[in-house]
Short mmCIF file of C-alpha atoms in Angstrom, two decimals:
data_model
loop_
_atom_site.label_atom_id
_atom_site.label_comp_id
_atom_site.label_asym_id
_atom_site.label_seq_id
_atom_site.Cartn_x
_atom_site.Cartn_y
_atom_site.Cartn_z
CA UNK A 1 28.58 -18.51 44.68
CA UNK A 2 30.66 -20.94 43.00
CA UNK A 3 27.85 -21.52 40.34
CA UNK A 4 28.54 -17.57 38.97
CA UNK A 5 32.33 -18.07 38.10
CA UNK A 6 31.79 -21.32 36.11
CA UNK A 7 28.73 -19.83 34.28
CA UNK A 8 30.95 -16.93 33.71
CA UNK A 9 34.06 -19.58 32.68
CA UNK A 10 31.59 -21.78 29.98
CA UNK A 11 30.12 -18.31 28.37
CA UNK A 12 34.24 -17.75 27.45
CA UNK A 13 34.93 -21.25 26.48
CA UNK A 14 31.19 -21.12 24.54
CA UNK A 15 32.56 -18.13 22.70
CA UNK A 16 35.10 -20.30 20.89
CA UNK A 17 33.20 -23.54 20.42
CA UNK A 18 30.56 -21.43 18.91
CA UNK A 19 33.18 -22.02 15.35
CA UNK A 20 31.79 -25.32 15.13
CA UNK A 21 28.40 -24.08 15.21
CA UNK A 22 26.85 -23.56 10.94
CA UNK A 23 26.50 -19.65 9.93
CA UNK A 24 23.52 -18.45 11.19
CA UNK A 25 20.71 -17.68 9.03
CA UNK A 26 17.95 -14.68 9.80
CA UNK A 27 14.89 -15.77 10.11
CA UNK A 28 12.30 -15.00 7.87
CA UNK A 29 10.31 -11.56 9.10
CA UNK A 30 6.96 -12.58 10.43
CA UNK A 31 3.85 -11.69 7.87
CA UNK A 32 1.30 -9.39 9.60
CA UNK A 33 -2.26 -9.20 9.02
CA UNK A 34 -1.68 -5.72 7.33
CA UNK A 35 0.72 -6.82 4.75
CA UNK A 36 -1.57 -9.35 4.13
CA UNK A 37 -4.77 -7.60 3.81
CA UNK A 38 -2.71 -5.94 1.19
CA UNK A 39 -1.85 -8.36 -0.97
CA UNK A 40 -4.98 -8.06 -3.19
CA UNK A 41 -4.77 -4.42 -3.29
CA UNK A 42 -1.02 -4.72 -4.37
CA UNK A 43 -2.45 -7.10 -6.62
CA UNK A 44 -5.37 -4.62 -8.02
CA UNK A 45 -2.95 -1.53 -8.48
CA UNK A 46 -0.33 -3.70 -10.43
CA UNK A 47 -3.32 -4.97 -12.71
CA UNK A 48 -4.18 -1.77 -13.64
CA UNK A 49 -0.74 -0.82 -14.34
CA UNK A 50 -1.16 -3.58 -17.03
CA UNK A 51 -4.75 -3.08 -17.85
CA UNK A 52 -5.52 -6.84 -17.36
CA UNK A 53 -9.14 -7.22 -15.72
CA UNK A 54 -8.91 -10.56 -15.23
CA UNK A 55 -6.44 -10.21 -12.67
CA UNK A 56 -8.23 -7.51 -10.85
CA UNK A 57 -11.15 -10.14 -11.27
CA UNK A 58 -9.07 -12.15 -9.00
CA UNK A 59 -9.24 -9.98 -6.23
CA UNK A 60 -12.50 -9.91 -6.31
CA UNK A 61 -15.37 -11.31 -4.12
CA UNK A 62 -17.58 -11.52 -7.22
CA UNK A 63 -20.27 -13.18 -5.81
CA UNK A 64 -20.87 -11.22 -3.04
CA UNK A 65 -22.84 -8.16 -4.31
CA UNK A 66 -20.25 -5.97 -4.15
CA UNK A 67 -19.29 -3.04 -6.73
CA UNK A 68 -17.25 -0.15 -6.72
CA UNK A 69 -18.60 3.57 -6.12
CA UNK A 70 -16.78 7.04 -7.27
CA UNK A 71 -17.67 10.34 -6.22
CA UNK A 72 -16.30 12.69 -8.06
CA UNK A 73 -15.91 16.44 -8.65
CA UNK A 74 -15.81 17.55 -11.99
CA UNK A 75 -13.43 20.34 -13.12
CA UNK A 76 -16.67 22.72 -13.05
CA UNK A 77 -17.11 21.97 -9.29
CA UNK A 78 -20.04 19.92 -10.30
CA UNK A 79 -20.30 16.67 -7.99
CA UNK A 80 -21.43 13.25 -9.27
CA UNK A 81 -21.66 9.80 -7.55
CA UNK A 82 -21.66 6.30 -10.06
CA UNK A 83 -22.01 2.95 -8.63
CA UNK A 84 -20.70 0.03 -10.91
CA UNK A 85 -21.08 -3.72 -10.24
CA UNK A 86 -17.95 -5.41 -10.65
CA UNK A 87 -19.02 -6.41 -14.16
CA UNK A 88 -19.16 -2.75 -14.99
CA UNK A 89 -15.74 -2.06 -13.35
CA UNK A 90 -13.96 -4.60 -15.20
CA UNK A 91 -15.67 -3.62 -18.60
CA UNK A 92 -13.71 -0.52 -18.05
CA UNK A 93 -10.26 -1.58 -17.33
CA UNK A 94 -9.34 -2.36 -21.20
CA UNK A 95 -5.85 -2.14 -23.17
CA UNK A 96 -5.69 0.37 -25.37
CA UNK A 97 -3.22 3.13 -26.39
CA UNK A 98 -2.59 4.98 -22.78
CA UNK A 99 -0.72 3.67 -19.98
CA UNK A 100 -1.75 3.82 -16.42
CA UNK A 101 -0.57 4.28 -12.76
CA UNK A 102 -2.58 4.17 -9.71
CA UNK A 103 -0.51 3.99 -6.18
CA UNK A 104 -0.96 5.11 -2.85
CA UNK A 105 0.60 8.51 -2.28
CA UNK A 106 1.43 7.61 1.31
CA UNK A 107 1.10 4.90 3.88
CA UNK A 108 -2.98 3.67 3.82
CA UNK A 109 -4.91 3.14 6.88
CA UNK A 110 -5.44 -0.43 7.60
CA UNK A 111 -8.44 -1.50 10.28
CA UNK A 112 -8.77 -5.86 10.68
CA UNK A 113 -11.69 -7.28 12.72
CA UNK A 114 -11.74 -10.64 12.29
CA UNK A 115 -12.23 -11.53 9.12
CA UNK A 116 -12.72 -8.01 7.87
CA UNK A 117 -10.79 -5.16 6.58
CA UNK A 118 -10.81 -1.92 5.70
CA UNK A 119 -7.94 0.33 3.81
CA UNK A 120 -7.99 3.48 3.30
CA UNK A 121 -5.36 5.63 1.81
CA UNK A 122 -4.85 8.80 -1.00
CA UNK A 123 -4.23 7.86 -4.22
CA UNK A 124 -2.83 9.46 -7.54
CA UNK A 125 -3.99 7.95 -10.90
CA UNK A 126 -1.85 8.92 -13.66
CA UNK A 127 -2.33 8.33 -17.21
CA UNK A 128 1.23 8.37 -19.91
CA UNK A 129 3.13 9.40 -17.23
CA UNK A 130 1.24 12.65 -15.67
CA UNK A 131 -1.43 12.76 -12.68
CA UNK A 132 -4.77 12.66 -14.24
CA UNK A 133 -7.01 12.87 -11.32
CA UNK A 134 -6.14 11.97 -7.09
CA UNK A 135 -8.51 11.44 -4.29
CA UNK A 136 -8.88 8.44 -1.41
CA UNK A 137 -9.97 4.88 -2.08
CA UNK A 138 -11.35 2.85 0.38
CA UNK A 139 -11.60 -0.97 -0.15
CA UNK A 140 -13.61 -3.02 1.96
CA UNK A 141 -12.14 -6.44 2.05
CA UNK A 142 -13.24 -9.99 3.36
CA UNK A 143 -11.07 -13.39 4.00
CA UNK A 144 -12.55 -16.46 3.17
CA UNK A 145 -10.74 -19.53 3.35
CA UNK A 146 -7.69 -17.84 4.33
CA UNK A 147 -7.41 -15.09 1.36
CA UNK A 148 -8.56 -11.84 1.18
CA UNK A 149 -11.07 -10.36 -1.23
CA UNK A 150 -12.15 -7.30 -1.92
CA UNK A 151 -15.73 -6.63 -1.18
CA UNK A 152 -16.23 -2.94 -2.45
CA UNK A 153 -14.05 0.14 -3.68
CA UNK A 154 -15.07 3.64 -3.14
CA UNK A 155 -13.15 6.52 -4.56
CA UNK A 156 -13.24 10.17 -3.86
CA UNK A 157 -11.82 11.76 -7.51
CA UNK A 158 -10.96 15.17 -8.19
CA UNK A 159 -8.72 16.87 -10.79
CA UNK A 160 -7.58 19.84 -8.73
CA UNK A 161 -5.30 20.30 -6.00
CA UNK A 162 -3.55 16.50 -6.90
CA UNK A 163 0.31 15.72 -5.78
CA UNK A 164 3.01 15.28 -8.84
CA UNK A 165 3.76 11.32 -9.62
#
């Protein structure tokens, strides 16, 4: 019984030593597996912002047979589905007189097993400024030696029906 009061007594007396004690500082906010299966992608969208393929190459598992896949609907309702390797891809993302967006439109869906990921999430590519064409992407992604990579991009794409930037 006697214990309570003096516990009671030092929490008081701790109250004003605590002055001597340096500033606290936060601690940094743990890094989860989501934000860092995101890092590539990130990565990838700020790449084509700048129309660099080389640093979308970086994100890349190049040697892994992957590619990326769109299938789109054409303004006409007329459906087509392209598969690129990643040499293709890249061949594509040039500089040149437009400038382009791509971003999530909302929070993607991230799934982590292991050592792989997938993300999933609707998108909105706009080109000078104004929504060009929206859909989903889905990246498959691997970690290898600690980093992820991503293994394959498929894209829904449509011109209709897309959210303002």
């Amino acid at each position: 019984m006697i214990l309570l009061p003096l516990l009671l007594l030092a929490s008081a007396a701790g109250q004003k030593s605590s002055d001597k004690l340096p500033p606290a500082n936060p601690l940094p906010m743990p890094v989860s597996e989501e934000s860092q299966v995101m890092v590539p992608l990130n990565a990838w969208f700020a790449a084509i912002d700048a129309a660099d393929a080389n640093a979308i190459r970086a994100q890349l598992r190049m040697d892994g047979g992957g590619g990326a896949t769109v299938a789109a609907t054409k303004a006409d309702g007329s459906k087509i589905v392209r598969h690129m390797t990643w040499e293709q891809y890249l061949a594509n993302v040039k500089p040149g007189e437009h400038r382009y967006h791509e971003q999530f439109t909302g929070r993607p869906a991230i799934e982590i097993d292991g050592d792989i990921a997938m993300v999933w999430g609707e998108f909105t590519l706009s080109v000078d400024g104004k929504v060009a064409t929206c859909g989903v992407d889905h990246f498959d992604l691997i970690r290898e030696n600690g980093q992820w990579k991503v293994q394959n991009v498929t894209w829904s794409q449509r011109t209709t029906e897309c959210p303002d930037a």
